[in-house]
mmCIF file of C-alpha atoms and ligand atoms in Angstrom:
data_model
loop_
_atom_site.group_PDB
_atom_site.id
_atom_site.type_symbol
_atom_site.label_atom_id
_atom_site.label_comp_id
_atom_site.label_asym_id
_atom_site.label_seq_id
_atom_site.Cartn_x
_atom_site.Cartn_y
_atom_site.Cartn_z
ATOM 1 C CA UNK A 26 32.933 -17.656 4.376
ATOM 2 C CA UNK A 27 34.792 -18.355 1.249
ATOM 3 C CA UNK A 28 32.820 -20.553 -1.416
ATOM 4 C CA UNK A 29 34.583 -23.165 -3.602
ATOM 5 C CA UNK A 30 32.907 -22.710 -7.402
ATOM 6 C CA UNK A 31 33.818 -25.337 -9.588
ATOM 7 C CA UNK A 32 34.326 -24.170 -13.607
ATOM 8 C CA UNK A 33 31.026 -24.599 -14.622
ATOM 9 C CA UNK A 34 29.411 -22.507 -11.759
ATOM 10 C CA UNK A 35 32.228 -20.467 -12.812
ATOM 11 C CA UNK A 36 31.316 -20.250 -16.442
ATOM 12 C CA UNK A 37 27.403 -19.837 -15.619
ATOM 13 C CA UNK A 38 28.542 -16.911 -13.445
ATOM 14 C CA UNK A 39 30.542 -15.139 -16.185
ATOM 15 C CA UNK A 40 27.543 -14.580 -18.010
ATOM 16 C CA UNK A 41 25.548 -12.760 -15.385
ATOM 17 C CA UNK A 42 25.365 -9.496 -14.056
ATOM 18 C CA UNK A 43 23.295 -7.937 -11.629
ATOM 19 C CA UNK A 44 21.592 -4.353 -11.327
ATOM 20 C CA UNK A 45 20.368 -4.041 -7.540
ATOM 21 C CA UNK A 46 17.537 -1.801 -6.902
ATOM 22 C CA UNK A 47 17.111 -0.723 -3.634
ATOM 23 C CA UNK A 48 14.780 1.133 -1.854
ATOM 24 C CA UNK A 49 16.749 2.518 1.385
ATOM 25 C CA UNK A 50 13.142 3.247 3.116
ATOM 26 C CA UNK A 51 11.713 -0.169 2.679
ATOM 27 C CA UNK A 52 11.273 -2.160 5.867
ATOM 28 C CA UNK A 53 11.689 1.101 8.053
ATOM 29 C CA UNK A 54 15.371 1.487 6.730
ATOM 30 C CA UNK A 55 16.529 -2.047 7.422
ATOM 31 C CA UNK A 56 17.086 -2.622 3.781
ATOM 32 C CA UNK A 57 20.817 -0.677 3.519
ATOM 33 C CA UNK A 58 21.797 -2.809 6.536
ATOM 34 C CA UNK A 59 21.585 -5.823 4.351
ATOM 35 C CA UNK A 60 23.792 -4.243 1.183
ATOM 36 C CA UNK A 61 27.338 -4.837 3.343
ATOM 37 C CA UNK A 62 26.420 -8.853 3.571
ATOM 38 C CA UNK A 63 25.429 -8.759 -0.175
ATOM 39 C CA UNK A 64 28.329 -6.912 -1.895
ATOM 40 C CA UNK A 65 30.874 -9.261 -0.029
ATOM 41 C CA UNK A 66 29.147 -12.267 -1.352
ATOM 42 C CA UNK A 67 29.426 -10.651 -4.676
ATOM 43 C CA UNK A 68 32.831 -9.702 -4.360
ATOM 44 C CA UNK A 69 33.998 -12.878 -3.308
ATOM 45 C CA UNK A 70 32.515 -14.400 -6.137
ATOM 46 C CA UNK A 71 33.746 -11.605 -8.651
ATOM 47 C CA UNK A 72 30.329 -11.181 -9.719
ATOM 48 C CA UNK A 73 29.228 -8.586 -12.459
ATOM 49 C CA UNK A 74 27.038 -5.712 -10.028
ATOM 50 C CA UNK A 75 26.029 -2.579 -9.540
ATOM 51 C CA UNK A 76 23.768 -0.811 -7.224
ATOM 52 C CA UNK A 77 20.780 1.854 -7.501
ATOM 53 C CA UNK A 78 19.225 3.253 -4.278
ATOM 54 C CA UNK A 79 15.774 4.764 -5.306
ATOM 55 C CA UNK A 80 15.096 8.340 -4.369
ATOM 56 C CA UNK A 81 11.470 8.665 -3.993
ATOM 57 C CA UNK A 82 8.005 6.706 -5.071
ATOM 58 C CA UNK A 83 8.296 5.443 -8.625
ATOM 59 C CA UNK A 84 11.580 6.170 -9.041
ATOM 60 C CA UNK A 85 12.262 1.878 -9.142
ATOM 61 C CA UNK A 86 10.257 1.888 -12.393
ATOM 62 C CA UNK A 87 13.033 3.933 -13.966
ATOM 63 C CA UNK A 88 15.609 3.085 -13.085
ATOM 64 C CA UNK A 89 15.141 -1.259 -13.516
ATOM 65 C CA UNK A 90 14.423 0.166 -16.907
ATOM 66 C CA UNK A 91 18.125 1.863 -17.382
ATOM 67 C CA UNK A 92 19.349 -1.836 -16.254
ATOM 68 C CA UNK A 93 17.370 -3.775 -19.151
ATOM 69 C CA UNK A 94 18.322 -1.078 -21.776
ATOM 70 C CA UNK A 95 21.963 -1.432 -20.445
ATOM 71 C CA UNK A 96 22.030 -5.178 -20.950
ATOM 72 C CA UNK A 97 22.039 -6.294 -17.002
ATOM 73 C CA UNK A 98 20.975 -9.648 -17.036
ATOM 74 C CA UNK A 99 19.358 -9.805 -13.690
ATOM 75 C CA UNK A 100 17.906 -6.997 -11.949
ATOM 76 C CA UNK A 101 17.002 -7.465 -8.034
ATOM 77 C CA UNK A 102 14.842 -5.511 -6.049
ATOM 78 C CA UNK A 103 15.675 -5.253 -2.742
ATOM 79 C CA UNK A 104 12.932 -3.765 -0.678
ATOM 80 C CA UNK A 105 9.083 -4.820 0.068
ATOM 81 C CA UNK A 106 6.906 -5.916 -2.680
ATOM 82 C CA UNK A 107 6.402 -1.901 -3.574
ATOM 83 C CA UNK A 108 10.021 -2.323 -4.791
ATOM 84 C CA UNK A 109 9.314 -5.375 -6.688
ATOM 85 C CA UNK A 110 6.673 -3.984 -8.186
ATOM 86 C CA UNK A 111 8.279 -1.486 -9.889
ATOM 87 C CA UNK A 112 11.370 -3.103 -11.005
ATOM 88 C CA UNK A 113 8.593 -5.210 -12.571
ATOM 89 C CA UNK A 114 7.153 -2.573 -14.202
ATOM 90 C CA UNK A 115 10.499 -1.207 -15.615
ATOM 91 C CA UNK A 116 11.385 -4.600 -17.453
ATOM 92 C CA UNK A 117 8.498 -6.240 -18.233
ATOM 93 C CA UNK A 118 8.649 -6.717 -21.728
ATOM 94 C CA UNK A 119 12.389 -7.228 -21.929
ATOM 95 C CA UNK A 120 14.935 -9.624 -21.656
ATOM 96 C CA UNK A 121 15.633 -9.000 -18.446
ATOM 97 C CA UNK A 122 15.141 -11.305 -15.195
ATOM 98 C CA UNK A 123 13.643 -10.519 -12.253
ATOM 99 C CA UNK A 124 14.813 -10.988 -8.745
ATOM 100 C CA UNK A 125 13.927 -10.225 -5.220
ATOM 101 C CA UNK A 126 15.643 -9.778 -2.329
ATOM 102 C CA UNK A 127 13.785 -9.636 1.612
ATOM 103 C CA UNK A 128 13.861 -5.970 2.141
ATOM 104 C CA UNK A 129 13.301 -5.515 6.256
ATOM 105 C CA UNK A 130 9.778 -6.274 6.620
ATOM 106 C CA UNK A 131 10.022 -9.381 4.346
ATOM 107 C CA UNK A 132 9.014 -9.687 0.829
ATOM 108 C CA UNK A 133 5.520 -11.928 -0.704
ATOM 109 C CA UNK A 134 6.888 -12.420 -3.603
ATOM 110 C CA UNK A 135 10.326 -13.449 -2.785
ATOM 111 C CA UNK A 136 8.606 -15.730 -0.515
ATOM 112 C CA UNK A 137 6.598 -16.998 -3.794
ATOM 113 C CA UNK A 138 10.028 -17.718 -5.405
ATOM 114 C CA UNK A 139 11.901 -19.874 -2.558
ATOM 115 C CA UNK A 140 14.013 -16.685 -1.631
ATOM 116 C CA UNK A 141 15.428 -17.289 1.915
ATOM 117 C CA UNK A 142 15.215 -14.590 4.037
ATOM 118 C CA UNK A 143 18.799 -14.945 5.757
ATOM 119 C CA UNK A 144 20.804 -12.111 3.545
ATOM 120 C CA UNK A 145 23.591 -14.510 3.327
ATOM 121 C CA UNK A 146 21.987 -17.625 1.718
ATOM 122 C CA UNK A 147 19.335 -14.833 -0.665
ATOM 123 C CA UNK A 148 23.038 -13.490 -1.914
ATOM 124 C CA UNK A 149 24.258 -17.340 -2.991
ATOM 125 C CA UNK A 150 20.462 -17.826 -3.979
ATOM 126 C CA UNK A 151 20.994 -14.666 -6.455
ATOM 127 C CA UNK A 152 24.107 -16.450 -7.537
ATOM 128 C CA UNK A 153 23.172 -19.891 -8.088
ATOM 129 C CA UNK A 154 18.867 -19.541 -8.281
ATOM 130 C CA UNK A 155 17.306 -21.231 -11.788
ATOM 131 C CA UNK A 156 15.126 -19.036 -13.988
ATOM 132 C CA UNK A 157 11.310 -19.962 -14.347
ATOM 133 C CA UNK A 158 8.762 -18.248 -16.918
ATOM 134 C CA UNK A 159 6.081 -17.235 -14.779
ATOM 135 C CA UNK A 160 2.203 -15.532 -15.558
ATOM 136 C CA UNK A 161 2.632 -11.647 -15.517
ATOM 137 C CA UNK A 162 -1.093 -9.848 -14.646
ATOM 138 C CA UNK A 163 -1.924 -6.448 -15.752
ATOM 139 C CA UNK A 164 -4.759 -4.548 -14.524
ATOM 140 C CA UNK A 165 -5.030 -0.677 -14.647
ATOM 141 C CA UNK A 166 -2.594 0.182 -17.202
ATOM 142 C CA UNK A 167 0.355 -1.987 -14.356
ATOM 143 C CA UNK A 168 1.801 -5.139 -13.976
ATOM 144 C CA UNK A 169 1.794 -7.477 -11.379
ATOM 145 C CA UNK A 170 3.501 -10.498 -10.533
ATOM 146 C CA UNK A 171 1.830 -11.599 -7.309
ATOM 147 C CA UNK A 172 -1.283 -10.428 -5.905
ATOM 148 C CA UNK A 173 -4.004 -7.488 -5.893
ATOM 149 C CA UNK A 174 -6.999 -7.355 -3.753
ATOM 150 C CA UNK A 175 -9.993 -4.957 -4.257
ATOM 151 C CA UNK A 176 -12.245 -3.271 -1.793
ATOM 152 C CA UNK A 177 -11.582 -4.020 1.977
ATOM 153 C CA UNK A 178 -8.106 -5.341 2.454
ATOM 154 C CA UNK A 179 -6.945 -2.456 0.076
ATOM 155 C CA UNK A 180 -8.584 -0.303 2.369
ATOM 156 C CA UNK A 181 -6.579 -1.309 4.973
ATOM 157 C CA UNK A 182 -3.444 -1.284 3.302
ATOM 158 C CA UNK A 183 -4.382 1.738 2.031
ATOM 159 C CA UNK A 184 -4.703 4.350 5.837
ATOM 160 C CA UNK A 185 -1.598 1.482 6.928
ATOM 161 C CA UNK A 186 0.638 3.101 4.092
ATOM 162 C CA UNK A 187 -0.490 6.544 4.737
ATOM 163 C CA UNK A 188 0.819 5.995 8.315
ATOM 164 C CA UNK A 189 -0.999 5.270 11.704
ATOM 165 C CA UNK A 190 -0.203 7.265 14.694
ATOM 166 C CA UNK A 191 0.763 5.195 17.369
ATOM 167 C CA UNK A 192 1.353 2.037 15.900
ATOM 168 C CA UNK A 193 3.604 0.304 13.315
ATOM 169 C CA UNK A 194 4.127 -2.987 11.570
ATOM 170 C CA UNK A 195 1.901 -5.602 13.057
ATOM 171 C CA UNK A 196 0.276 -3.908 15.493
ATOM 172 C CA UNK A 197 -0.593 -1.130 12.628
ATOM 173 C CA UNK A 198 -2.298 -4.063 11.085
ATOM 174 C CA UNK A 199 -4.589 -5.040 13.541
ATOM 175 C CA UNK A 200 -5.794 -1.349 14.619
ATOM 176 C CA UNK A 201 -6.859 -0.115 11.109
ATOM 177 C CA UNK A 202 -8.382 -3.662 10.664
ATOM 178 C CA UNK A 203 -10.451 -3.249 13.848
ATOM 179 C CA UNK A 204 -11.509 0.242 12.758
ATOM 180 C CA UNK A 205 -12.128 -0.651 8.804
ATOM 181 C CA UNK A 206 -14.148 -3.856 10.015
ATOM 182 C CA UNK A 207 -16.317 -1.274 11.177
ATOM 183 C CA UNK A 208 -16.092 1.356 8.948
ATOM 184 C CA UNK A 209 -15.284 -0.135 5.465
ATOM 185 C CA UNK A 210 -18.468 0.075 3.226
ATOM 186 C CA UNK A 211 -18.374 -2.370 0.384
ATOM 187 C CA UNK A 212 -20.625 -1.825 -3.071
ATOM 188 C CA UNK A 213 -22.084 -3.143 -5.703
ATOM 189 C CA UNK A 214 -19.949 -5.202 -8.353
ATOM 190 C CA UNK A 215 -20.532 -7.137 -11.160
ATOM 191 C CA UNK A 216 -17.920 -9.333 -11.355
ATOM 192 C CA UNK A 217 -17.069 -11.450 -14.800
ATOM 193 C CA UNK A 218 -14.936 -14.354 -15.058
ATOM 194 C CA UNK A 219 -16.120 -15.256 -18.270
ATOM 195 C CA UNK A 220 -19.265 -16.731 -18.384
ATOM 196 C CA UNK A 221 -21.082 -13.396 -17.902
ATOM 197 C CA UNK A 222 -21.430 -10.984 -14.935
ATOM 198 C CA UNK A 223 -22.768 -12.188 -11.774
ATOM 199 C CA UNK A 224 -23.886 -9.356 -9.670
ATOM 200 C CA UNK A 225 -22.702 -9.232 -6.024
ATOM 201 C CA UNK A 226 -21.984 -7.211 -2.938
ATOM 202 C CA UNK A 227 -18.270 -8.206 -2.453
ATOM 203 C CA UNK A 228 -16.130 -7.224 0.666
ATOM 204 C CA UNK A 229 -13.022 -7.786 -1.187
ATOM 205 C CA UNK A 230 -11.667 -9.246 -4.551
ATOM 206 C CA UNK A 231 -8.101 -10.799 -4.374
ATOM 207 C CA UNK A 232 -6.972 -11.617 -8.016
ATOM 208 C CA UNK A 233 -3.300 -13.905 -7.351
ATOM 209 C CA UNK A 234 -0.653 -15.856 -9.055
ATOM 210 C CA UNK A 235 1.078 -16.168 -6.225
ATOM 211 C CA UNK A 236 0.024 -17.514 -2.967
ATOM 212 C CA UNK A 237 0.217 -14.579 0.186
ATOM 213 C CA UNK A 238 -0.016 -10.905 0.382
ATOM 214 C CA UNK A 239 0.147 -8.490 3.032
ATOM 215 C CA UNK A 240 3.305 -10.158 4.211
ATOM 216 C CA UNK A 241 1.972 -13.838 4.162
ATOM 217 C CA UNK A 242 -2.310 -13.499 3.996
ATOM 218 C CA UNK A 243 -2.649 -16.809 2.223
ATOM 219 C CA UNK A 244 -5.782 -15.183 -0.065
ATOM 220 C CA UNK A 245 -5.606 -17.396 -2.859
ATOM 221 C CA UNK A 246 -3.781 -20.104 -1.186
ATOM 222 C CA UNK A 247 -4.068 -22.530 -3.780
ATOM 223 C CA UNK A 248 -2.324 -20.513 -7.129
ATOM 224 C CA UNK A 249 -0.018 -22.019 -9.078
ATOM 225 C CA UNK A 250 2.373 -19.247 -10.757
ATOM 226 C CA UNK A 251 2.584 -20.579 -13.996
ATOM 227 C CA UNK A 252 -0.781 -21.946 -15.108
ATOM 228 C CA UNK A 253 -1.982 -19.416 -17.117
ATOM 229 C CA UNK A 254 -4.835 -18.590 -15.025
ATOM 230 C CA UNK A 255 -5.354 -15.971 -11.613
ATOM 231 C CA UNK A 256 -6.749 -17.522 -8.726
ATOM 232 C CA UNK A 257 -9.866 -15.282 -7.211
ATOM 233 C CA UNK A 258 -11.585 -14.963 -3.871
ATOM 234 C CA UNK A 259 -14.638 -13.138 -3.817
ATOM 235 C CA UNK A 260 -15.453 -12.676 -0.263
ATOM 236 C CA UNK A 261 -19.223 -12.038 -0.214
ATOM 237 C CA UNK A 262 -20.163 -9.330 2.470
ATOM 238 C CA UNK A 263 -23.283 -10.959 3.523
ATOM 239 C CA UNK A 264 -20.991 -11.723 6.959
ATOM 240 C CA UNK A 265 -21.304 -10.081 9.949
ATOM 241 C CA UNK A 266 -18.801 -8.152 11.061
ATOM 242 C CA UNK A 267 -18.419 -10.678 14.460
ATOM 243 C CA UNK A 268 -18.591 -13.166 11.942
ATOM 244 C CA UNK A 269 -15.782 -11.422 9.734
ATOM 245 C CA UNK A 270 -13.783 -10.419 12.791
ATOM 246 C CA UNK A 271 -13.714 -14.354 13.988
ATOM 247 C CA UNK A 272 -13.234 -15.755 10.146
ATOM 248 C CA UNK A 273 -10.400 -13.238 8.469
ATOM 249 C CA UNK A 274 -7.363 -14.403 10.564
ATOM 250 C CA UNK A 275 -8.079 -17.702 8.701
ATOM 251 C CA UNK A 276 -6.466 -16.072 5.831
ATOM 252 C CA UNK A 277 -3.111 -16.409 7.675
ATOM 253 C CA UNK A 278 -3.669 -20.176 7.266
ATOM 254 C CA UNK A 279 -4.746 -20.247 3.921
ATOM 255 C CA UNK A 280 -8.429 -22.041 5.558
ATOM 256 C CA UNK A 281 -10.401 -18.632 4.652
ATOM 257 C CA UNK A 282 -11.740 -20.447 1.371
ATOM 258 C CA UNK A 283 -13.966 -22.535 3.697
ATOM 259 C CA UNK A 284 -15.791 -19.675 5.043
ATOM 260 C CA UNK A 285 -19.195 -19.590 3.315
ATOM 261 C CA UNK A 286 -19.055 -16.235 1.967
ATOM 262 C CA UNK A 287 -16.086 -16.718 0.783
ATOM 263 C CA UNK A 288 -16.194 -18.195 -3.188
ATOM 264 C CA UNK A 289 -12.745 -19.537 -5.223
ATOM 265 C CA UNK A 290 -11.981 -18.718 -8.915
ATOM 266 C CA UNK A 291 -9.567 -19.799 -11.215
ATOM 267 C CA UNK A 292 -9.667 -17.245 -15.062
ATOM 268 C CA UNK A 293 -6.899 -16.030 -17.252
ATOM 269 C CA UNK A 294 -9.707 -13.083 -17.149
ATOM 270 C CA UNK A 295 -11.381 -10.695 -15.082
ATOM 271 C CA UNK A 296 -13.809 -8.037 -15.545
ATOM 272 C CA UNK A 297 -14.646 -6.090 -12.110
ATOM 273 C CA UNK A 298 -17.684 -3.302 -12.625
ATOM 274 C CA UNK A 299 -17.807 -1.682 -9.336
ATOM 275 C CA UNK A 300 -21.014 0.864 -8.189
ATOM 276 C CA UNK A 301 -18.625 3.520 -6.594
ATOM 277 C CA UNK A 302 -14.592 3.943 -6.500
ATOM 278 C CA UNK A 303 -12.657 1.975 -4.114
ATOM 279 C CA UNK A 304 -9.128 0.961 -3.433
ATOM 280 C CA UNK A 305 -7.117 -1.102 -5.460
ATOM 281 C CA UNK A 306 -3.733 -2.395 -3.791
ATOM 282 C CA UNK A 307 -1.176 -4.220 -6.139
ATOM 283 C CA UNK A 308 2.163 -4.952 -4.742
ATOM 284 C CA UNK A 309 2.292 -1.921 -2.212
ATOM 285 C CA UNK A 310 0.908 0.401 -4.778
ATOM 286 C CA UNK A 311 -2.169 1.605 -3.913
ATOM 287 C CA UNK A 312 -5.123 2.863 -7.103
ATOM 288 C CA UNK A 313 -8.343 3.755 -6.940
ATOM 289 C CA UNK A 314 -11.291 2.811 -9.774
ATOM 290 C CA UNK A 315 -14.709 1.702 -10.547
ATOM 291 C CA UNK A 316 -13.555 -0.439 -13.443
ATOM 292 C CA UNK A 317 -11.225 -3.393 -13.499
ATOM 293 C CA UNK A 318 -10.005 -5.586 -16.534
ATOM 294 C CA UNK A 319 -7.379 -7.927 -15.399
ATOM 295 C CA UNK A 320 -5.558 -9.703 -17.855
ATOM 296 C CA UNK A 321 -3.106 -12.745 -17.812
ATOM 297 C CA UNK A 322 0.058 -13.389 -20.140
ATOM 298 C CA UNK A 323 1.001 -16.640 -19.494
ATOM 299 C CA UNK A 324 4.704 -17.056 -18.576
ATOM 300 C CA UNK A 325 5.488 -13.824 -19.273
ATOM 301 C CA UNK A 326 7.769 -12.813 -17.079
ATOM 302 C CA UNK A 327 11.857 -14.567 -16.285
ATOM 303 C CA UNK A 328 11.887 -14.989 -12.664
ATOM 304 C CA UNK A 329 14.926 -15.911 -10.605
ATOM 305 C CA UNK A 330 14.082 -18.798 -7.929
ATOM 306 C CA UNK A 331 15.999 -19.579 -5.386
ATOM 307 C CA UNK A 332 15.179 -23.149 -5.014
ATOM 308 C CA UNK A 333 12.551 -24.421 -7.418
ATOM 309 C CA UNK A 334 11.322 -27.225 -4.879
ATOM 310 C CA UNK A 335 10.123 -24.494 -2.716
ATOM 311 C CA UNK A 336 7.703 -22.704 -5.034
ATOM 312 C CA UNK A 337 4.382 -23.592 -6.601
ATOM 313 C CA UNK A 338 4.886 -24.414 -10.418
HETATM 314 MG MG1 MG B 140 -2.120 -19.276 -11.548
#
């Protein structure tokens, strides 16, 4: 499909060019499969791009970094939000823009920025998207530009990235969930959001600035990206685990806020004292600590959007 640009689309385009980084494993290897639709949209448009396929964990980090330091204007991760993660991480701090791209198994964060998940309208999107300052979070010596969640759900994601015999994607999910429900033991926290710790026995923390997580778990499902402040759910584990088995699908919805346990938060700051280690999970990177200090730099970070009605500024 050939595209008409007229000179100013023309002009704007001139003055971009892209570093893709792509993570070939992402989305059990769908992700190259999109890279044939993407470099003809480019091409047609005589667009400014290269291309860097990741080699092994980390490697993202890197290599987004190379991009910024080589003056590419926009650099687009094209995996899950692992891969976004760590282009993050290479150019916070820089001039550079950040972009995302549905790997296979879709992408929170390019949900969070109006990214369609059609390869053909994500490539115009890449082309044509507006740029938006968004908050950048930091927690653990990382950045993060969507979501992390503390205790439970971490565990989850945790023995699902570590692999599950028998089962994959979805179905992955819902077996570790049904054997963490039972198995997952939560601890002590004291848990500041500025006016002084309040002691509680949490079954998860979920500190957002975007919406979803876990490929659309609405957690937080009333954050607004460029506010200045993280949205928080403390999910109280005084639940049973019937109780928690009925309630947590809610989270789909975005309705687990009315559960009783379940208390919202809006802070710029967070201070997270836990009793014993547990799992951390941040954008498909999984950590492990007792101690927690998120921090919040408003609009921080250059984000492409794909269609700024779609996202929730
Ligand atoms: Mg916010």
């Amino acid at each position: 499909m050939a595209v008409k640009l007229n000179n100013r689309e023309r002009e704007e385009q001139k003055v971009k060019s892209y570093k893709f980084i792509i993570n070939p494993i992402a989305g059990g290897g769908k992700t190259k499969a999109l890279l044939p639709a993407l470099e003809r949209i480019f091409k047609e448009k005589g667009a400014e791009y290269d291309l860097y396929w990741t080699r092994a964990r980390g490697d993202g980090i890197e290599a987004a970094a190379r991009a910024a330091e080589e003056g590419f204007e926009i650099v687009v991760a094209v995996g899950g939000d692992g891969t976004v993660n760590e282009v993050l991480n290479g150019i916070a701090g820089t001039e550079a823009v950040l972009a995302a791209v549905h790997g296979g198994k879709g992408n929170d964060f390019a949900t969070a920025v109006g990214m369609p998940r059609k390869i053909e309208a994500a490539g115009l999107a890449l082309l044509k998207g507006k740029t938006r300052a968004i908050d950048l979070g930091r927690v653990m010596d990382r950045y993060f530009i969507n979501s992390v969640g503390v205790g439970f759900d971490a565990a989850v994601a945790e023995r699902v990235n570590n692999g599950v015999r028998f089962f994959k994607g979805v179905s992955a999910y819902t077996y570790v969930f049904l054997e963490k429900l039972f198995a997952y033991k939560s601890v002590e926290a004291m848990i500041d959001i500025g006016n002084g710790p309040l002691r509680s026995v949490p079954l998860l923390v979920a500190v957002g600035i975007g919406q979803a997580y876990g490929g659309g778990m609405k957690i937080v499902p009333d954050a607004i990206q460029d506010d200045g402040l993280f949205d928080v759910c403390v999910f109280d584990d005084s639940i049973s685990r019937l109780g928690l088995f009925y309630h947590f699908p809610k989270v789909f919805s975005g309705k687990l806020k009315y559960v009783k346990q379940v208390s919202m938060y809006r802070t710029p700051e967070l201070k997270l004292q836990l009793s014993e280690p547990r799992p951390l999970h941040m954008e498909g990177e999984i950590l492990f600590g007792d101690s927690m200090h998120f921090t919040l730099e408003p609009r921080a970070m250059t984000v492409l959007v794909a269609d700024p009605s779609r996202v929730n500024f």
